[in-house]
Coordinates of C-alpha atoms (C1' of nucleotides) in Angstrom, one line a residue:
Chain A
M230 CA 25.9 89.9 15.8
P231 CA 27.4 89.0 12.3
P232 CA 28.6 91.8 10.1
E233 CA 26.7 92.8 6.8
P234 CA 24.9 90.1 6.0
T235 CA 25.5 90.5 2.2
S236 CA 29.4 91.0 2.6
R237 CA 31.3 88.9 0.4
A238 CA 33.7 87.9 2.5
V239 CA 32.0 84.3 3.1
P240 CA 30.4 83.2 -0.4
P241 CA 26.7 82.4 0.9
R242 CA 24.9 79.6 1.1
T243 CA 21.1 79.7 0.1
R244 CA 18.5 76.9 -0.5
F245 CA 14.9 75.9 -1.0
A246 CA 13.0 73.8 0.9
P247 CA 9.4 73.2 -0.7
S248 CA 7.2 70.0 1.0
P249 CA 5.8 68.2 -1.5
T250 CA 2.4 68.4 -0.3
G251 CA 1.3 69.8 -3.7
Y252 CA 2.6 70.9 -6.8
L253 CA 5.0 73.7 -7.2
H254 CA 3.6 76.9 -8.3
I255 CA 4.7 80.0 -9.0
G256 CA 5.1 81.4 -5.9
G257 CA 7.3 78.7 -4.7
V258 CA 9.1 79.2 -7.9
R259 CA 9.9 82.8 -7.5
T260 CA 11.2 82.2 -3.5
A261 CA 13.5 79.6 -5.7
L262 CA 14.4 82.4 -7.5
F263 CA 15.7 84.7 -5.8
S264 CA 17.4 82.1 -3.5
W265 CA 19.0 80.9 -6.7
L266 CA 20.2 84.4 -7.7
H267 CA 21.8 85.5 -4.4
A268 CA 23.7 82.0 -4.6
R269 CA 24.8 82.4 -7.9
R270 CA 25.5 86.5 -7.7
H271 CA 27.6 85.7 -4.9
G272 CA 29.8 82.8 -6.2
G273 CA 27.8 80.9 -3.1
V274 CA 26.1 77.6 -3.3
F275 CA 22.4 76.4 -3.5
V276 CA 21.2 74.2 -1.8
L277 CA 17.8 71.9 -2.6
R278 CA 15.8 71.0 0.7
I279 CA 12.7 68.6 0.5
E280 CA 10.8 69.1 4.4
D281 CA 8.6 66.5 3.9
T282 CA 8.3 65.1 7.6
D283 CA 4.7 65.4 6.6
R284 CA 4.3 61.6 5.8
E285 CA 0.8 61.9 5.8
R286 CA 0.6 64.5 2.9
S287 CA 4.1 64.5 1.1
T288 CA 4.0 62.2 -2.4
E289 CA 7.1 60.8 -4.1
A290 CA 4.7 62.8 -7.3
S291 CA 5.0 66.5 -5.7
V292 CA 8.6 65.6 -5.8
N293 CA 9.3 64.9 -9.0
V294 CA 7.2 68.2 -10.3
I295 CA 9.5 69.5 -8.0
L296 CA 12.4 68.4 -9.2
E297 CA 11.4 68.8 -13.0
G298 CA 10.1 71.9 -13.4
M299 CA 13.3 73.3 -11.2
R300 CA 15.4 71.4 -14.1
W301 CA 13.2 73.0 -16.7
L302 CA 13.5 76.3 -15.5
G303 CA 17.2 76.0 -15.3
L304 CA 17.7 76.2 -11.3
D305 CA 20.2 74.0 -10.6
W306 CA 21.5 73.1 -7.1
D307 CA 24.4 72.7 -6.0
E308 CA 23.9 70.3 -2.8
G309 CA 20.7 67.6 -2.3
P310 CA 18.1 67.3 -2.7
F311 CA 18.5 66.6 0.9
F312 CA 15.3 64.7 2.0
Q313 CA 14.1 65.6 6.2
T314 CA 13.1 61.8 6.6
Q315 CA 16.1 60.5 5.8
R316 CA 17.7 62.6 9.1
F317 CA 15.5 61.5 11.4
D318 CA 18.1 60.2 14.0
R319 CA 19.9 63.8 13.3
Y320 CA 17.1 65.6 15.0
G321 CA 16.9 63.6 17.6
E322 CA 20.2 63.6 18.7
V323 CA 19.8 67.6 18.4
L324 CA 16.2 66.9 20.5
Q325 CA 18.7 65.2 23.1
R326 CA 20.6 67.6 23.4
L327 CA 17.9 70.8 23.9
L328 CA 16.6 68.3 26.4
D329 CA 19.9 67.8 28.4
A330 CA 20.7 71.2 28.4
G331 CA 17.1 72.0 29.9
H332 CA 16.0 73.9 26.5
A333 CA 13.4 71.6 25.8
Y334 CA 11.2 69.3 28.0
R335 CA 8.1 67.1 28.0
C336 CA 4.7 67.9 28.4
Y337 CA 2.2 65.2 28.8
C338 CA -1.0 67.8 28.3
S339 CA -4.0 65.8 26.2
R340 CA -5.0 67.3 23.1
E341 CA -8.7 67.2 24.8
R342 CA -7.0 69.8 27.5
L343 CA -4.9 72.2 25.0
E344 CA -8.0 72.5 22.6
A345 CA -9.9 73.5 25.8
L346 CA -7.4 75.8 26.7
R347 CA -7.6 77.2 23.3
A348 CA -11.2 78.0 23.2
E349 CA -11.2 79.3 26.5
Q350 CA -8.3 81.7 25.1
M351 CA -10.4 82.5 22.4
A352 CA -13.2 83.5 24.2
R353 CA -11.5 85.9 26.2
K354 CA -10.1 87.1 23.2
E355 CA -6.4 86.3 23.8
K356 CA -4.2 84.9 21.6
P357 CA -4.3 80.9 22.1
R358 CA -1.0 79.7 23.7
Y359 CA 0.1 76.6 25.4
D360 CA 0.2 77.8 29.0
G361 CA 3.2 76.1 30.0
R362 CA 2.0 73.5 32.4
C363 CA 4.3 70.7 32.2
R364 CA 7.2 73.7 32.4
T365 CA 7.8 73.3 35.8
R366 CA 6.0 69.5 36.2
T367 CA 7.7 67.4 38.9
G368 CA 7.8 63.7 39.8
P369 CA 7.0 60.9 38.0
P370 CA 4.9 61.1 34.3
P371 CA 1.7 60.6 34.1
E372 CA 1.1 56.9 33.2
G373 CA 0.6 55.7 29.6
V374 CA 1.1 59.1 28.7
A375 CA 3.3 59.6 25.4
P376 CA 4.4 63.1 26.0
V377 CA 5.5 65.5 23.3
V378 CA 8.8 67.8 23.8
R379 CA 8.5 71.6 23.8
F380 CA 10.9 74.0 23.5
R381 CA 11.5 76.0 26.5
N382 CA 10.9 79.6 25.0
P383 CA 12.6 82.2 27.2
V384 CA 9.8 84.4 28.7
D385 CA 10.8 87.9 28.6
G386 CA 13.6 90.3 26.1
T387 CA 12.9 90.8 22.5
V388 CA 14.0 88.9 19.5
V389 CA 14.7 91.0 16.3
V390 CA 14.7 89.8 13.3
E391 CA 17.2 91.9 10.9
D392 CA 15.7 91.3 8.0
L393 CA 17.2 92.3 4.9
I394 CA 13.6 93.4 3.0
R395 CA 12.0 94.6 6.2
G396 CA 14.6 95.8 7.8
R397 CA 14.0 95.3 11.6
V398 CA 11.5 93.5 13.4
A399 CA 10.9 92.9 16.9
F400 CA 8.9 90.1 18.6
Q401 CA 8.1 90.2 22.8
N402 CA 9.5 86.7 24.1
R403 CA 6.0 86.4 26.2
E404 CA 3.8 86.8 22.7
L405 CA 5.7 83.1 21.8
D406 CA 5.1 79.8 23.3
D407 CA 6.7 76.7 24.3
L408 CA 6.5 75.3 20.6
I409 CA 6.1 71.5 20.0
L410 CA 9.7 70.1 18.6
A411 CA 9.0 66.6 18.8
R412 CA 5.4 64.7 18.3
A413 CA 4.2 61.9 20.8
D414 CA 5.0 59.6 18.3
G415 CA 9.1 61.2 18.3
T416 CA 8.6 62.6 14.8
P417 CA 9.7 65.9 14.4
T418 CA 8.1 69.2 13.9
Y419 CA 9.0 71.8 10.9
N420 CA 10.2 74.7 13.8
F421 CA 12.8 72.4 14.7
T422 CA 13.6 70.4 11.4
V423 CA 14.0 74.2 9.7
V424 CA 16.3 74.4 12.3
V425 CA 18.6 71.8 12.3
D426 CA 19.0 71.9 8.3
D427 CA 19.3 75.3 8.1
L428 CA 22.7 75.5 11.0
D429 CA 24.1 71.3 9.7
M430 CA 23.9 73.4 5.9
A431 CA 25.5 76.0 7.3
I432 CA 22.7 78.4 5.0
T433 CA 23.6 81.8 5.9
H434 CA 20.6 83.6 4.4
V435 CA 17.1 82.1 4.9
I436 CA 15.4 83.5 1.5
R437 CA 11.7 82.2 1.9
G438 CA 7.9 83.8 2.0
D439 CA 6.9 86.0 4.3
D440 CA 4.3 83.7 5.7
H441 CA 7.4 82.7 7.8
L442 CA 8.1 85.7 9.1
N443 CA 6.0 85.1 12.4
N444 CA 8.3 81.8 13.0
T445 CA 11.5 83.4 12.8
P446 CA 11.8 84.4 16.4
R447 CA 10.7 81.0 17.3
Q448 CA 13.4 79.4 15.4
I449 CA 15.8 81.8 16.2
N450 CA 15.3 81.4 20.3
I451 CA 15.8 77.8 19.0
M452 CA 19.2 78.5 17.3
R453 CA 20.4 80.3 20.4
A454 CA 19.4 77.6 22.5
L455 CA 21.4 75.6 20.7
G456 CA 24.5 77.8 21.1
A457 CA 24.0 79.2 17.1
E458 CA 23.8 82.4 15.7
P459 CA 20.9 82.6 13.3
P460 CA 21.5 83.0 9.6
A461 CA 20.4 86.4 7.7
Y462 CA 17.0 86.1 7.0
A463 CA 14.8 87.9 4.0
H464 CA 11.0 87.2 3.6
V465 CA 9.7 88.1 0.1
P466 CA 5.7 88.9 -0.1
M467 CA 3.4 86.7 -1.2
I468 CA 2.2 86.5 -4.8
L469 CA -1.7 87.1 -5.2
G470 CA -3.6 85.8 -7.8
P471 CA -5.0 88.2 -11.1
D472 CA -8.0 89.3 -9.1
G473 CA -5.4 90.8 -6.3
K474 CA -6.6 87.9 -3.9
R475 CA -4.3 85.0 -2.3
L476 CA -3.2 82.6 -4.9
S477 CA -5.3 79.6 -5.3
K478 CA -6.2 77.0 -7.9
R479 CA -9.5 78.4 -8.7
H480 CA -6.9 81.5 -10.3
G481 CA -3.0 80.7 -10.9
A482 CA -1.8 78.9 -8.9
V483 CA -0.7 76.5 -11.1
S484 CA 1.9 73.9 -11.6
V485 CA 5.1 75.3 -13.0
L486 CA 5.1 72.0 -15.2
Q487 CA 1.7 73.9 -16.5
Y488 CA 3.2 76.6 -17.9
R489 CA 6.1 74.2 -19.9
D490 CA 3.0 72.4 -21.6
E491 CA 0.7 75.6 -22.1
G492 CA 3.8 76.8 -24.5
Y493 CA 6.0 78.9 -22.3
L494 CA 9.3 79.1 -22.5
P495 CA 11.3 79.2 -19.2
E496 CA 13.1 82.1 -20.2
A497 CA 9.7 84.1 -20.2
V498 CA 8.8 82.9 -16.9
L499 CA 12.1 83.3 -14.9
N500 CA 12.4 86.8 -16.5
Y501 CA 8.1 87.5 -15.3
L502 CA 8.8 86.6 -12.3
V503 CA 12.2 88.2 -11.3
R504 CA 10.5 91.2 -11.7
L505 CA 7.4 90.4 -9.9
G506 CA 8.4 92.8 -6.4
W507 CA 12.2 93.5 -7.9
S508 CA 12.8 96.1 -10.5
H509 CA 16.3 97.5 -11.5
G510 CA 14.9 101.1 -12.9
D511 CA 13.3 100.6 -15.9
Q512 CA 14.3 97.6 -17.1
E513 CA 12.0 94.9 -18.2
V514 CA 13.8 92.2 -19.9
F515 CA 16.6 90.2 -18.1
S516 CA 18.6 87.7 -19.6
R517 CA 19.6 84.7 -17.6
E518 CA 23.2 86.7 -16.9
E519 CA 22.0 89.7 -16.2
M520 CA 19.2 88.5 -13.6
I521 CA 22.9 86.6 -11.9
E522 CA 24.7 90.4 -12.2
L523 CA 21.6 92.7 -11.1
F524 CA 19.8 91.0 -8.8
D525 CA 19.9 92.3 -5.1
V526 CA 17.8 90.6 -2.4
R527 CA 17.7 94.0 -0.4
E528 CA 15.9 95.6 -3.5
V529 CA 12.9 93.5 -3.3
N530 CA 9.4 94.9 -2.7
K531 CA 7.6 94.7 0.7
A532 CA 4.4 94.8 -0.8
P533 CA 2.4 91.5 -2.0
S534 CA 2.4 91.5 -5.8
A535 CA -0.6 90.3 -8.1
V536 CA 0.4 87.8 -11.0
N537 CA -0.8 89.5 -14.6
P538 CA -0.8 86.9 -17.1
D539 CA -0.8 89.5 -20.0
K540 CA 2.9 90.6 -19.2
L541 CA 4.0 87.1 -18.9
L542 CA 2.6 86.4 -21.9
W543 CA 4.1 89.6 -23.8
L544 CA 7.6 88.6 -22.2
N545 CA 6.4 84.9 -24.1
Q546 CA 6.6 86.4 -26.8
H547 CA 9.3 88.7 -26.9
Y548 CA 11.6 85.6 -26.0
I549 CA 10.3 83.5 -28.9
K550 CA 11.1 86.6 -31.2
T551 CA 14.4 87.0 -30.3
L552 CA 15.7 83.7 -28.7
D553 CA 18.3 81.9 -30.9
P554 CA 15.7 80.2 -33.5
A555 CA 17.8 77.2 -33.3
L556 CA 16.7 77.3 -29.3
V557 CA 13.1 78.0 -29.6
A558 CA 13.4 75.2 -32.3
R559 CA 13.7 72.5 -30.1
H560 CA 10.9 73.8 -27.5
L561 CA 8.8 73.7 -30.6
A562 CA 9.9 70.3 -31.6
W563 CA 8.5 68.7 -27.6
H564 CA 5.0 70.8 -28.7
L565 CA 4.8 69.6 -32.3
E566 CA 5.4 65.7 -30.8
R567 CA 2.5 66.6 -28.4
L568 CA 0.3 67.2 -31.1
G569 CA 1.2 63.8 -32.3
L570 CA 2.7 65.4 -35.2
D571 CA 6.8 64.4 -36.7
P572 CA 8.8 67.1 -36.0
T573 CA 11.5 65.8 -39.3
G574 CA 8.8 65.4 -41.2
G575 CA 8.5 68.9 -42.8
P576 CA 10.4 72.1 -42.9
A577 CA 13.3 72.9 -41.1
L578 CA 12.5 73.6 -37.7
E579 CA 14.3 76.4 -37.0
E580 CA 12.9 78.2 -40.3
V581 CA 9.3 77.5 -39.0
V582 CA 10.1 79.2 -35.8
A583 CA 11.6 82.4 -38.3
A584 CA 8.9 82.1 -40.1
Q585 CA 6.3 81.9 -36.8
R586 CA 7.7 84.0 -34.2
E587 CA 5.8 87.1 -34.3
R588 CA 2.5 85.5 -34.8
A589 CA 2.6 83.5 -31.5
K590 CA 2.6 84.2 -28.2
T591 CA 3.5 80.3 -26.9
L592 CA 4.9 77.6 -28.6
V593 CA 1.6 76.0 -28.8
E594 CA -0.2 78.4 -30.5
M595 CA 3.2 78.2 -33.1
A596 CA 2.8 74.1 -33.0
A597 CA -0.9 74.8 -34.1
N598 CA -0.5 77.6 -36.7
S599 CA 2.8 75.4 -38.2
A600 CA 0.4 71.9 -38.2
F601 CA -0.1 72.5 -41.7
L602 CA 3.2 72.4 -42.3
F603 CA 3.8 68.8 -41.2
R604 CA 0.7 67.4 -42.1
E605 CA -2.2 67.4 -44.6
P606 CA -5.2 70.1 -44.0
E607 CA -8.2 68.5 -42.7
G608 CA -10.1 70.0 -45.6
F609 CA -11.2 74.0 -46.2
D610 CA -12.2 76.0 -43.6
E611 CA -15.4 76.5 -44.7
K612 CA -15.8 80.3 -45.1
A613 CA -12.6 81.2 -46.2
A614 CA -12.9 78.1 -49.0
A615 CA -16.5 79.8 -49.9
K616 CA -14.8 82.9 -50.4
H617 CA -11.7 82.2 -52.0
L618 CA -11.8 79.4 -53.3
G619 CA -14.5 79.6 -56.2
A620 CA -14.6 79.9 -59.5
A621 CA -13.7 83.1 -59.9
Q622 CA -10.1 82.2 -58.4
R623 CA -9.3 79.5 -60.7
P624 CA -7.8 80.7 -63.5
I625 CA -5.5 82.7 -60.8
L626 CA -4.5 79.1 -59.0
E627 CA -4.2 77.6 -62.4
V628 CA -1.7 80.6 -63.6
L629 CA -0.2 80.0 -60.3
R630 CA 0.1 76.4 -60.4
A631 CA 1.7 76.4 -63.9
K632 CA 4.5 78.8 -62.5
L633 CA 5.1 76.9 -59.7
A634 CA 5.9 73.7 -61.4
D635 CA 8.7 73.9 -62.9
L636 CA 10.1 77.4 -60.4
E637 CA 13.7 77.7 -59.9
P638 CA 15.1 77.7 -57.4
W639 CA 13.0 77.0 -54.8
T640 CA 13.7 80.3 -52.6
R641 CA 10.9 83.0 -50.7
E642 CA 12.7 85.6 -53.1
A643 CA 10.9 83.1 -56.7
A644 CA 8.2 82.0 -54.8
H645 CA 7.9 86.0 -54.4
A646 CA 8.3 86.4 -57.8
V647 CA 5.7 84.2 -58.5
V648 CA 3.0 85.6 -56.7
T649 CA 3.6 89.0 -57.8
G650 CA 3.9 88.5 -61.0
V651 CA 0.4 86.7 -61.0
A652 CA -1.4 89.7 -59.5
E653 CA 0.3 92.4 -62.0
D654 CA -0.5 90.2 -65.1
A655 CA -4.5 89.7 -64.0
G656 CA -4.3 93.6 -63.0
A657 CA -5.3 92.6 -59.9
K658 CA -3.9 93.4 -56.0
L659 CA -1.5 91.1 -54.3
G660 CA -4.4 90.1 -52.0
K661 CA -6.7 89.1 -54.5
V662 CA -3.7 86.2 -55.6
A663 CA -2.4 85.5 -51.9
Q664 CA -5.5 85.2 -50.1
P665 CA -6.7 82.4 -52.3
L666 CA -3.3 80.8 -52.7
R667 CA -3.4 80.8 -48.8
V668 CA -6.3 79.1 -48.3
A669 CA -5.3 76.4 -51.0
L670 CA -1.9 75.9 -49.2
T671 CA -3.1 75.8 -45.5
G672 CA -6.5 75.4 -45.6
G673 CA -7.3 78.5 -44.0
T674 CA -7.1 82.0 -43.7
V675 CA -3.9 83.0 -41.4
S676 CA -0.1 81.5 -42.3
P677 CA 3.3 83.4 -42.9
P678 CA 4.0 85.8 -45.5
I679 CA 2.8 84.1 -48.5
D680 CA 6.5 83.7 -50.2
V681 CA 7.4 82.3 -46.9
T682 CA 4.2 79.9 -46.6
I683 CA 5.4 78.8 -50.4
Y684 CA 8.9 78.6 -49.8
L685 CA 7.9 76.0 -47.0
L686 CA 5.8 73.7 -47.9
G687 CA 8.2 72.9 -50.4
R688 CA 6.7 72.0 -54.0
A689 CA 5.5 68.5 -53.8
R690 CA 2.9 69.6 -51.1
T691 CA 2.5 73.4 -52.7
L692 CA 1.1 71.4 -56.1
A693 CA -0.5 68.9 -54.3
R694 CA -2.4 71.1 -52.3
L695 CA -3.2 73.6 -55.7
D696 CA -4.6 70.6 -56.9
R697 CA -6.8 70.0 -54.3
A698 CA -8.2 73.5 -54.4
L699 CA -8.7 73.1 -58.0
A700 CA -10.8 70.2 -57.6
H701 CA -12.4 72.3 -54.3
A702 CA -12.7 75.3 -57.0
A703 CA -14.2 73.1 -59.8
G704 CA -17.3 71.8 -57.4
A705 CA -15.6 68.2 -57.6
G706 CA -17.0 67.2 -54.4
A707 CA -15.1 67.1 -51.0
A708 CA -11.2 67.1 -51.4
E709 CA -9.8 63.9 -50.0
P710 CA -7.0 64.4 -47.2
G711 CA -3.7 63.6 -48.0
Chain B
rG118 C1' -9.4 89.1 19.2
rC119 C1' -3.8 88.9 20.0
rU120 C1' 0.9 89.4 17.5
rC121 C1' 3.8 90.8 13.0
rC122 C1' 4.0 92.7 7.9
rC123 C1' 2.2 96.1 3.8
rA124 C1' -0.1 100.5 1.5
rU125 C1' 2.2 105.0 -6.3
rC126 C1' -1.6 104.4 -13.1
rG127 C1' -6.6 97.7 -13.7
rU128 C1' -1.9 95.3 -12.7
rC129 C1' 3.9 95.1 -12.0
rU130 C1' 6.9 98.9 -11.0
rA131 C1' 10.6 104.0 -10.9
rG132 C1' 10.9 107.4 -7.0
rC133 C1' 15.7 106.3 -2.1
rG134 C1' 13.0 116.1 0.9
rG135 C1' 13.3 119.6 -4.3
rU136 C1' 15.3 117.6 -11.0
rC137 C1' 7.8 114.5 -10.1
rC138 C1' 1.8 119.7 -13.2
rA139 C1' 4.9 111.6 -10.7
rG140 C1' 8.6 108.2 -15.4
rG141 C1' 8.4 102.7 -17.9
rA142 C1' 6.2 98.4 -19.3
rC143 C1' 1.6 94.9 -19.5
rG144 C1' -3.1 95.7 -21.2
rU145 C1' -6.6 99.2 -23.3
rU146 C1' -8.3 103.0 -27.0
rG147 C1' -7.0 105.8 -31.4
rC148 C1' -4.0 106.5 -36.1
rC149 C1' 0.2 104.4 -39.4
rC150 C1' 2.5 100.4 -42.0
rU151 C1' 0.0 95.8 -44.5
rC152 C1' -1.1 89.8 -48.8
rU153 C1' -3.7 86.7 -43.6
rC154 C1' -2.8 87.0 -39.3
rA155 C1' 0.4 89.3 -36.6
rC156 C1' 5.1 92.5 -35.4
rG157 C1' 6.2 97.1 -35.8
rG158 C1' 5.8 102.7 -35.3
rC159 C1' 3.2 107.0 -33.2
rA160 C1' -0.5 108.9 -29.7
rA161 C1' -3.7 109.2 -25.9
rA162 C1' -6.5 107.7 -21.2
rA163 C1' -5.3 105.9 -16.3
rA164 C1' -1.5 106.6 -10.3
rC165 C1' 0.9 108.9 -5.2
rC166 C1' -5.6 104.9 0.3
rG167 C1' -7.2 109.1 4.3
rG168 C1' -6.0 112.5 8.2
rG169 C1' -2.4 115.4 11.2
rG170 C1' 2.2 116.3 11.6
rU171 C1' 8.0 117.5 10.9
rU172 C1' 10.3 120.7 7.3
rC173 C1' 11.4 126.7 3.9
rG174 C1' 10.3 122.3 0.8
rA175 C1' 6.8 115.0 1.8
rG176 C1' 4.9 110.5 -2.7
rU177 C1' 9.5 110.1 0.0
rC178 C1' 10.6 111.1 7.4
rC179 C1' 6.9 110.6 11.7
rC180 C1' 2.4 109.2 14.0
rC181 C1' -3.2 107.9 14.1
rG182 C1' -6.7 105.9 10.7
rU183 C1' -8.5 103.1 7.3
rG184 C1' -7.9 98.5 3.9
rG185 C1' -5.1 94.2 2.4
rG186 C1' -1.4 90.6 4.0
rA187 C1' 0.5 86.1 7.5
rG188 C1' 0.5 83.8 12.1
rC189 C1' -1.4 82.3 16.7
rG190 C1' -1.7 73.2 14.8
rC191 C1' 1.6 66.7 17.6
rC192 C1' 0.9 71.0 8.9
rA193 C1' 5.1 72.7 6.6

RNA sequence: GCUCCCAUCGUCUAGCGGUCCAGGACGUUGCCCUCUCACGGCAAAAACCGGGGUUCGAGUCCCCGUGGGAGCGCCA
């Protein structure tokens, strides 16, 4: 038996081994995160392996999504990506070893027989499994039948999985059947490639979804037949949709990249995921460094957890508000471009972030709220204009225009003084001045504080828009954009 | 059906036999702040699945039940 599995004597080697058959969803990302954290925490190595032996369903597009998603989140790998389809020679080699040692045998049973067998067993309310007919087969092989290769699983005894999360889980060998290692066409199957790879890549900690817990005793048996000791295992519970049901496309099993597209920050996604099934006292916010310092797989919960989109949103806003504006600005630029806007065609992005950070839960929202700084609004919001850009507001807007025309310096403070001064002179509350001005400048009723809005917009745009608003207020017909 | 896993507020969780009439966070509700939208502040409602044990004492340990989940492919 190996010593304490998380001993720091040997740097751990962990891996993330997705199969490129769909998109990389949030559950997979969390597994990757936990694996990555374990490696980083203990100064180990994180390996990326693409399990693409299912050539029917594996796609290059899916591989790209995995790589892009990992990069976006900053889950960097130290080795790989390794592709299983490029290791077929190696699997063949190991398979031969197993065959030679008598740990594997060729099975000539037809699919029809297997299906019938399964049906019978189900009818008898038994667990469907291979009956081992070819296990002891002697004599010449049947003609014209391409055999599969099966593992000769021990018939009795117990396999114990010492799981870092579940604790000790025991399986009876008699519950296991002789699984197929290689198909009739010679290609290796999942449970076999995983064993070979985890061994070859010297993986010390297999951190994966708990849908694999039942596969583990089989894999351990194969490893032992190969004369190897199994690594430590940590089976993390599945992630459920917001409705508490299994994640599916209908509710939240979206690609990680969709979170990027919807305006989430990688910091928020990572923070959200690390708190899903793991905690450190009452702490909710974890920087990347803190996660690495504090995360311990052994503390991961055993129960599955449901995703909570609202909390992700909250974290996203938290990071939008607290991260370095320069960093957020880079993300904002990306989203502005997606909107068809030129990020350089307006005020400095860092200042935009500083002004908008408290009123946007996502970067998509921030980009949309900030669009007025980068292009001329499409006219005025009808209701807003009706209320704030009437004849009654004209005098105030005219005064504002006059004062802003030669305001020096063009700062937030100076703009503030103008607006409050106009309000005082008119004996009106600030809102009576600020709101019409806001509609005039932005076309709508929502924007950063009015002085900040003026400052960011700049003199030229401010005056042009005031002129347009004045024209509108005068009933001079529809304003021409730009 | 069989095997394995799981079970604290709506959700994520703290709790590792007494300090728990169960704490934090998201969300919800109310109040405050306020030039819009927000941010923020304060407050409130909200949970130990059920039943047996063990123990002086159980959310915490054991058993059973119930309810979820996973696996049982020439898928991964």
